[in-house]
DNA sequence: GGTCAGGTGGACGGTGCCGTCCGCTTACGT
DNA sequence: ACGTAAGCGGACGGCACCGTCCACCTGACC
């Protein structure tokens, strides 16, 4: 599971020793450049959230009020820009993930973890792409991923042992759930969010080891029309 | 729900009286043209199934062994080609849908309907796009759709009345489920298919009005890695 | 205030796709 | 056999995007 992908901490000690250290630490930048960098990131977040990861780079540049060259100077490739734009979200993910691991009630931890991740997944268009693919070229993916996966397996096992998850629940069901939720990401957020919640509720009720004879309540079902991916173009 | 979109029956009586009658009836074509038309459709099915609806038209033409112009002559726009390519699948959908409506056991009817649709959704890449969007410009969508929706609501209501579906089940949960399953469509078919089955099982167990105290068995969980949309390029 | 590395923006070449145009080919009727 | 209309394919113009290049600014430091 691609949680806690290495996120830039703006900490000089975390300089990337790898050859791919294209994104120099913002602290070294001239203040105007630093300001532009921020503007680009802000614009990138907005544009990618609204239009998805396929949005043209020039749109981001225009929205940031800078030229394309400036943007490419900081983020030499599209992937780099994407990774940087979603970096803090990824970091937040990592935090939530650690909170979940620390939760004494594993079932509750797992639920809140997935609830939060799914919310982001469905609210921020384009986050799904970054989250799912993880940009093997841009970020050192493998280690963090393996670590997250191990933690997740452990959490799941704890929840099973506690009698909160059915015996035949599998760690692989979590990517499954994530993928399923990301299928809702194309909808406009105001329907996608309740939809995701409802789906999550359905699934969690199914995940229980001992379901009650009458199923628990569901969040409301949003009306949704499937026609088209619903670009929320901000001009 | 976009089931049973108007599918060409190759029946002369079904001539489109609308202005959009660009796709002349194959019977009128010269035999060589007719043959080429079939070749194009076959190639389109293959290419779109393997690469998704974004595949370039020229790829289809090349695979069919015809020039681009030939292709565009028959299918003046990309949408037309897509619609035509998935026409029979859509027709099959309609058949399955009617079978489901006719099933004396509404719960069983609903399950098999969704099982089949989901299988197609996950097996044929690109079918999801066509199925979900339904091409309002190309096909007369509204009537069929409304009809399907009404039938579906009726089926759901029957299943609820029969005590097979929980009271708070909503017709809108079906698009929800479809969307969720289509989220798996990016995976390679050999993992996507079992994944879809498992997801469907989880959900249906949750849909039951009176779940058993021990949940029923699940189909196996496939290992899946989320990294990337997994183009299955057939060269 | 001068100099210059670092920063900037717009213009540019490259690429991949769409959908059309036009001159050649082929099947069918006489 | 031959004329004609239908069919054909490659080449083409247009467009959108990517990523680079270069000539012009600007802020920090002497």
XYZ file of C-alpha atoms (C1' of nucleotides) in Angstrom:
530
model
C 0.000 0.000 0.000
C 1.563 3.277 -1.001
C 1.182 5.169 2.231
C 3.828 7.477 3.528
C 5.754 7.953 0.390
C 8.853 9.990 1.130
C 7.587 13.513 1.530
C 9.876 16.482 1.509
C 10.230 17.728 5.000
C 12.042 20.935 4.024
C 14.649 19.632 6.392
C 18.195 20.108 5.135
C 19.185 16.773 6.613
C 16.814 14.966 4.272
C 18.679 15.918 1.126
C 18.147 13.251 -1.478
C 21.563 11.648 -1.966
C 20.319 9.943 -5.097
C 21.090 11.170 -8.564
C 17.524 12.294 -9.032
C 17.914 15.253 -6.685
C 16.357 17.647 -9.147
C 14.151 19.417 -6.659
C 16.606 21.533 -4.776
C 15.560 22.409 -1.255
C 13.367 25.514 -1.292
C 15.439 27.116 1.453
C 18.308 27.617 -0.977
C 16.159 29.471 -3.437
C 16.049 33.169 -3.899
C 12.964 34.511 -2.156
C 11.151 35.383 -5.368
C 11.847 31.943 -6.736
C 10.683 30.423 -3.517
C 7.468 32.375 -3.712
C 6.917 31.252 -7.295
C 7.557 27.690 -6.311
C 4.805 27.928 -3.733
C 2.472 29.523 -6.225
C 3.109 26.743 -8.692
C 2.450 24.084 -6.101
C -0.759 25.750 -5.015
C -1.935 26.045 -8.605
C -0.936 22.463 -9.294
C -2.932 21.209 -6.344
C -5.974 23.153 -7.465
C -5.764 22.191 -11.097
C -4.995 18.526 -10.536
C -7.684 18.249 -7.892
C -10.239 19.746 -10.244
C -9.225 18.219 -13.558
C -7.247 15.142 -12.719
C -3.657 14.277 -13.417
C -4.090 14.660 -17.147
C -4.422 18.401 -16.910
C -1.882 20.169 -19.117
C 1.149 21.577 -17.394
C 0.635 24.906 -19.121
C -2.673 25.285 -17.311
C -0.908 25.001 -14.017
C 1.657 27.555 -15.108
C -0.984 30.001 -16.266
C -2.953 29.623 -13.068
C 0.190 30.184 -11.056
C 0.914 33.286 -13.076
C 4.328 32.072 -14.180
C 5.825 30.930 -17.444
C 6.166 27.311 -18.392
C 9.921 27.473 -18.177
C 9.789 28.503 -14.543
C 7.636 25.564 -13.753
C 9.841 23.128 -15.614
C 12.902 24.534 -13.910
C 11.561 23.503 -10.511
C 9.787 20.359 -11.589
C 11.607 18.976 -14.583
C 8.971 16.454 -15.408
C 5.275 16.071 -15.105
C 5.678 13.283 -12.568
C 7.882 15.439 -10.390
C 5.239 18.132 -10.326
C 2.550 15.659 -9.453
C 4.596 14.075 -6.746
C 5.446 17.450 -5.245
C 1.890 18.706 -5.480
C 0.488 15.753 -3.614
C 3.389 15.456 -1.278
C 1.684 16.881 1.770
C -1.395 14.784 1.166
C 0.822 11.747 1.046
C 2.443 12.900 4.262
C -0.940 13.287 5.879
C -1.686 9.766 4.765
C 1.391 8.558 6.550
C 0.333 10.316 9.738
C -3.126 8.838 9.600
C -1.558 5.499 8.938
C 0.613 5.692 12.002
C -2.334 6.778 14.091
C -4.210 3.753 12.862
C -1.367 1.455 13.799
C -1.229 3.017 17.248
C -4.945 2.695 17.874
C -5.544 0.164 20.668
C -8.743 -0.877 18.927
C -7.521 -2.322 15.629
C -10.944 -2.455 14.000
C -11.569 1.175 14.782
C -8.094 2.113 13.636
C -8.541 0.351 10.357
C -11.915 1.907 9.782
C -10.861 5.470 10.438
C -7.754 4.978 8.351
C -9.727 3.798 5.362
C -12.403 6.375 5.908
C -9.884 9.183 5.743
C -7.933 7.825 2.829
C -11.114 7.215 0.900
C -12.326 10.717 1.594
C -9.167 12.170 0.110
C -9.299 9.743 -2.755
C -12.752 10.904 -3.708
C -12.439 14.585 -2.910
C -9.195 15.293 -4.672
C -9.385 14.229 -8.201
C -5.986 13.072 -9.330
C -4.867 12.024 -5.891
C -5.981 8.555 -6.785
C -3.521 8.404 -9.650
C -0.643 9.547 -7.504
C -1.652 7.352 -4.628
C -2.151 4.262 -6.706
C 0.794 4.511 -9.036
C 3.185 6.056 -6.536
C 5.615 7.139 -9.236
C 8.290 4.505 -8.975
C 10.669 6.693 -10.975
C 10.291 9.817 -8.917
C 10.012 8.599 -5.363
C 11.788 5.840 -3.545
C 8.724 3.837 -3.324
C 9.666 0.313 -2.449
C 10.869 0.675 1.098
C 8.031 2.834 2.364
C 5.570 0.688 0.599
C 6.870 -2.540 2.008
C 6.866 -0.996 5.455
C 3.304 0.208 5.069
C 2.229 -3.147 3.764
C 3.747 -4.942 6.707
C 2.085 -2.574 9.144
C -1.214 -3.022 7.436
C -0.967 -6.793 7.526
C -0.230 -6.590 11.198
C -3.169 -4.299 11.830
C -5.477 -6.604 9.920
C -4.239 -9.617 11.831
C -4.820 -7.851 15.126
C -8.354 -7.011 14.072
C -9.020 -10.612 13.112
C -7.603 -11.878 16.399
C -9.784 -9.400 18.255
C -12.821 -10.892 16.543
C -13.553 -7.672 14.688
C -12.818 -8.898 11.207
C -13.974 -12.137 9.681
C -11.423 -14.922 9.488
C -11.291 -14.982 5.736
C -10.538 -11.286 5.432
C -7.377 -10.775 3.436
C -4.929 -7.905 3.417
C -5.412 -7.791 -0.317
C -8.994 -6.749 0.345
C -7.716 -3.320 1.212
C -6.272 -2.481 -2.184
C -9.479 -3.966 -3.497
C -11.525 -1.546 -1.451
C -9.284 1.353 -2.410
C -9.600 0.564 -6.065
C -13.344 0.277 -5.737
C -13.607 3.633 -4.046
C -11.367 5.233 -6.614
C -13.923 4.155 -9.169
C -16.178 6.795 -7.658
C -13.564 9.488 -8.028
C -14.889 10.611 -11.385
C -18.154 11.795 -9.901
C -18.523 15.356 -8.681
C -17.356 15.505 -5.058
C -20.765 16.307 -3.612
C -22.105 12.943 -4.744
C -18.837 11.021 -4.673
C -18.257 11.652 -0.998
C -21.566 10.276 0.324
C -21.283 7.485 -2.199
C -17.887 6.528 -0.866
C -19.173 6.608 2.683
C -22.077 4.388 1.841
C -19.897 1.934 -0.030
C -17.471 1.840 2.851
C -20.297 1.160 5.294
C -21.638 -1.670 3.189
C -18.212 -3.214 2.960
C -17.374 -2.866 6.616
C -20.620 -4.470 7.574
C -19.557 -7.348 5.400
C -16.115 -7.429 6.920
C -17.449 -8.037 10.414
C -16.799 -11.421 11.949
C -20.207 -11.646 13.567
C -22.776 -9.537 11.775
C -25.861 -8.569 13.803
C -29.088 -10.207 12.687
C -30.337 -6.847 11.519
C -27.768 -4.850 9.562
C -26.698 -1.484 10.952
C -27.798 1.839 9.507
C -26.383 3.248 6.290
C -25.452 6.791 5.355
C -27.826 8.208 2.748
C -27.582 7.164 -0.896
C -26.788 10.014 -3.260
C -28.509 10.259 -6.618
C -25.831 9.834 -9.214
C -25.732 9.886 -12.953
C -22.900 8.043 -14.534
C -22.780 10.103 -17.684
C -19.251 11.201 -18.047
C -16.279 11.921 -15.838
C -17.581 15.370 -14.840
C -14.612 17.592 -15.213
C -14.936 20.388 -12.728
C -13.045 22.825 -14.884
C -12.127 25.953 -13.038
C -12.174 27.970 -16.273
C -28.690 2.544 -16.011
C -27.536 2.368 -19.595
C -28.653 -1.111 -20.454
C -30.086 -1.985 -23.800
C -28.940 0.978 -25.731
C -30.333 0.861 -29.244
C -28.264 -1.780 -30.961
C -28.183 -2.180 -34.684
C -30.063 -5.262 -35.637
C -28.898 -5.273 -39.263
C -32.605 -5.302 -39.969
C -33.571 -3.071 -42.898
C -36.725 -2.054 -41.072
C -34.693 -0.392 -38.363
C -33.363 2.348 -40.613
C -32.580 5.387 -38.530
C -34.994 8.074 -39.687
C -33.046 10.673 -37.760
C -30.601 13.059 -39.337
C -27.725 11.222 -37.777
C -28.095 8.244 -40.094
C -24.412 8.223 -40.936
C -23.981 4.518 -40.517
C -25.689 3.220 -43.579
C -27.071 -0.250 -43.270
C -24.355 -2.798 -44.043
C -26.652 -4.675 -46.403
C -26.479 -1.803 -48.890
C -22.719 -1.857 -48.984
C -20.643 -3.330 -51.678
C -19.354 -6.699 -50.498
C -15.768 -5.545 -50.174
C -16.866 -2.555 -48.149
C -19.012 -4.740 -46.007
C -16.103 -7.030 -45.345
C -13.906 -4.095 -44.432
C -16.575 -2.780 -42.112
C -16.546 -6.072 -40.242
C -12.795 -6.077 -40.108
C -12.793 -2.592 -38.646
C -15.343 -3.532 -36.026
C -13.404 -6.606 -35.057
C -10.193 -4.637 -34.780
C -11.946 -1.909 -32.817
C -13.293 -4.420 -30.333
C -9.870 -5.912 -29.851
C -8.005 -2.654 -29.574
C -10.505 -0.943 -27.310
C -10.797 -3.993 -25.108
C -7.048 -4.162 -24.721
C -6.122 -0.492 -24.512
C -9.251 1.321 -23.461
C -11.313 3.903 -25.252
C -8.407 6.285 -25.565
C -6.671 4.122 -28.111
C -5.915 6.068 -31.292
C -8.211 5.486 -34.217
C -5.254 4.927 -36.481
C -4.309 1.886 -34.414
C -7.670 0.366 -35.112
C -7.303 1.113 -38.795
C -3.854 -0.410 -38.961
C -4.973 -3.515 -37.120
C -7.920 -3.840 -39.460
C -5.582 -3.515 -42.409
C -7.451 -0.554 -43.866
C -6.689 3.120 -44.284
C -7.901 5.726 -41.853
C -10.197 7.205 -44.449
C -12.042 3.941 -44.846
C -12.635 3.798 -41.168
C -13.843 7.380 -40.980
C -16.131 6.827 -43.921
C -18.071 4.197 -41.996
C -17.758 5.727 -38.568
C -17.476 9.447 -38.975
C -16.509 10.083 -35.417
C -14.689 8.370 -32.666
C -17.872 8.028 -30.637
C -19.651 6.358 -33.519
C -16.906 3.796 -33.780
C -16.987 3.125 -30.066
C -20.735 2.828 -30.030
C -20.702 0.446 -32.977
C -17.866 -1.613 -31.570
C -19.604 -2.193 -28.276
C -23.025 -2.449 -29.801
C -23.385 -6.180 -29.456
C -22.100 -6.139 -25.908
C -24.715 -3.550 -25.125
C -27.286 -5.745 -26.774
C -26.178 -8.677 -24.699
C -26.579 -6.473 -21.671
C -30.147 -5.803 -22.650
C -30.833 -9.510 -22.997
C -29.356 -10.275 -19.623
C -31.362 -7.433 -18.215
C -34.601 -8.818 -19.542
C -33.751 -12.248 -18.226
C -33.190 -10.714 -14.834
C -36.550 -8.994 -14.929
C -38.212 -12.242 -15.907
C -36.566 -14.254 -13.139
C -39.208 -15.373 -10.641
C -36.616 -15.030 -7.879
C -35.812 -11.304 -7.881
C -32.761 -11.592 -5.651
C -31.256 -14.241 -7.881
C -32.146 -12.263 -10.975
C -30.480 -9.172 -9.626
C -27.387 -11.067 -8.605
C -26.846 -12.814 -11.900
C -27.525 -9.586 -13.762
C -24.899 -7.706 -11.830
C -22.497 -10.596 -11.930
C -22.620 -10.692 -15.703
C -22.445 -6.970 -16.225
C -19.554 -6.693 -13.825
C -17.719 -9.473 -15.589
C -17.954 -7.640 -18.876
C -17.048 -4.370 -17.220
C -13.849 -5.827 -15.889
C -12.913 -8.061 -18.763
C -13.362 -5.627 -21.592
C -11.372 -2.566 -20.982
C -13.168 0.398 -22.455
C -16.576 -1.148 -22.126
C -16.907 0.707 -18.878
C -16.552 4.038 -20.633
C -19.144 3.195 -23.204
C -21.463 1.678 -20.670
C -21.194 4.501 -18.219
C -21.302 7.450 -20.555
C -23.636 5.917 -23.091
C -22.799 8.518 -25.707
C -25.766 10.849 -25.515
C -24.852 12.339 -28.883
C -24.593 9.111 -30.770
C -27.349 6.971 -29.387
C -30.858 7.800 -28.303
C -30.064 7.181 -24.781
C -32.802 8.708 -22.684
C -35.705 6.447 -23.490
C -33.884 3.144 -23.096
C -32.219 4.378 -20.009
C -35.434 5.514 -18.357
C -36.992 2.184 -19.228
C -34.081 0.251 -17.790
C -34.107 2.350 -14.684
C -37.793 1.748 -14.121
C -37.340 -1.982 -14.592
C -34.449 -1.998 -12.217
C -36.368 -0.118 -9.544
C -39.147 -2.616 -9.888
C -36.776 -5.543 -9.592
C -35.187 -4.054 -6.511
C -38.558 -3.427 -4.926
C -39.593 -7.007 -5.594
C -36.411 -8.248 -3.955
C -37.025 -6.084 -0.921
C -40.621 -7.263 -0.650
C -39.440 -10.833 -0.894
C -37.168 -10.228 2.093
C -34.048 -10.765 0.014
C -32.717 -7.246 0.158
C -32.504 -5.050 3.221
C -35.164 -2.389 3.580
C -32.761 0.493 3.206
C -31.331 -0.750 -0.053
C -31.655 1.929 -2.706
C -31.775 1.652 -6.465
C -28.956 4.161 -6.529
C -26.794 1.524 -4.880
C -26.581 -0.216 -8.207
C -24.808 2.558 -10.066
C -22.705 2.801 -6.945
C -21.740 -0.835 -7.228
C -21.109 -0.531 -10.954
C -18.856 2.436 -10.457
C -16.985 0.629 -7.721
C -16.422 -2.390 -9.916
C -15.319 -0.244 -12.805
C -12.603 1.006 -10.515
C -11.066 -2.440 -10.868
C -11.144 -2.280 -14.626
C -7.616 -0.926 -14.865
C -6.125 -4.110 -13.458
C -5.101 -6.920 -15.765
C -8.126 -9.151 -16.363
C -6.695 -12.168 -14.566
C -6.675 -10.306 -11.276
C -9.538 -7.924 -12.001
C -12.033 -10.697 -12.540
C -11.575 -12.514 -9.224
C -11.333 -9.145 -7.526
C -14.686 -8.123 -8.965
C -16.227 -11.393 -7.866
C -14.955 -11.000 -4.358
C -16.133 -7.408 -4.146
C -19.537 -8.407 -5.439
C -19.776 -11.164 -2.865
C -18.863 -8.827 -0.037
C -21.459 -6.346 -1.183
C -24.214 -8.855 -1.682
C -23.651 -10.258 1.748
C -24.155 -6.748 2.994
C -27.260 -6.275 0.902
C -29.047 -9.187 2.528
C -32.007 -8.367 4.747
C -31.137 -11.033 7.308
C -27.465 -11.895 7.273
C -26.551 -15.274 8.766
C -24.656 -15.135 12.047
C -21.603 -16.490 10.280
C -20.905 -14.824 6.922
C -20.927 -17.009 3.827
C -17.788 -18.060 1.951
C -15.861 -15.710 -0.306
C -14.188 -16.309 -3.635
C -10.390 -16.137 -3.324
C -8.612 -12.804 -3.011
C -6.210 -12.097 -5.856
C -2.845 -10.481 -5.168
C -2.937 -7.138 -6.854
C -0.489 -4.337 -7.266
C -1.963 -0.964 -7.914
C 0.974 0.425 -9.782
C -0.379 1.758 -13.001
C -3.243 1.129 -15.351
C -1.586 -1.911 -16.945
C -2.022 -1.384 -20.625
C -2.293 -4.753 -22.254
C -0.856 -3.569 -25.515
C -1.280 -6.154 -28.200
C 1.536 -4.414 -30.152
C 26.029 51.330 -8.180
C 27.996 47.520 -10.615
C 28.310 42.726 -11.659
C 26.635 38.367 -12.244
C 24.586 33.957 -10.895
C 20.218 32.824 -10.533
C 15.559 33.550 -12.170
C 12.047 34.501 -15.750
C 8.786 34.231 -19.736
C 7.606 33.536 -24.384
C 8.726 31.439 -28.492
C 9.931 27.325 -30.548
C 10.600 22.463 -32.399
C 8.848 17.850 -31.779
C 5.227 14.517 -31.377
C 0.834 12.186 -31.593
C -3.655 12.420 -32.597
C -7.938 13.860 -35.198
C -10.622 14.148 -39.193
C -10.537 15.557 -44.328
C -9.161 15.661 -49.157
C -7.934 13.827 -53.490
C -6.373 10.912 -56.999
C -6.335 5.931 -57.839
C -8.778 1.226 -57.774
C -12.526 -1.982 -57.949
C -17.030 -4.040 -58.331
C -21.214 -3.977 -60.749
C -24.587 -3.051 -64.625
C -25.081 -2.918 -69.557
C -15.418 -4.558 -72.565
C -16.286 -0.570 -70.631
C -18.307 3.411 -67.954
C -19.574 4.816 -63.622
C -20.206 5.206 -58.911
C -18.728 3.392 -54.807
C -14.734 2.360 -52.226
C -10.001 2.972 -50.978
C -5.490 4.632 -48.730
C -1.944 7.856 -47.878
C -0.882 12.426 -47.311
C -2.147 16.467 -45.290
C -3.581 20.573 -42.229
C -4.934 21.552 -37.626
C -4.601 21.185 -32.870
C -2.970 20.340 -28.171
C 0.482 19.167 -25.499
C 5.374 18.413 -23.983
C 9.783 20.025 -22.753
C 13.799 23.148 -24.254
C 16.238 27.302 -25.575
C 17.536 31.855 -25.338
C 17.472 36.683 -24.616
C 16.066 39.575 -21.102
C 15.302 40.788 -15.726
C 16.588 41.051 -10.648
C 18.077 40.507 -6.259
C 22.262 39.686 -3.414
C 26.785 40.804 -2.552
C 30.965 43.649 -3.149
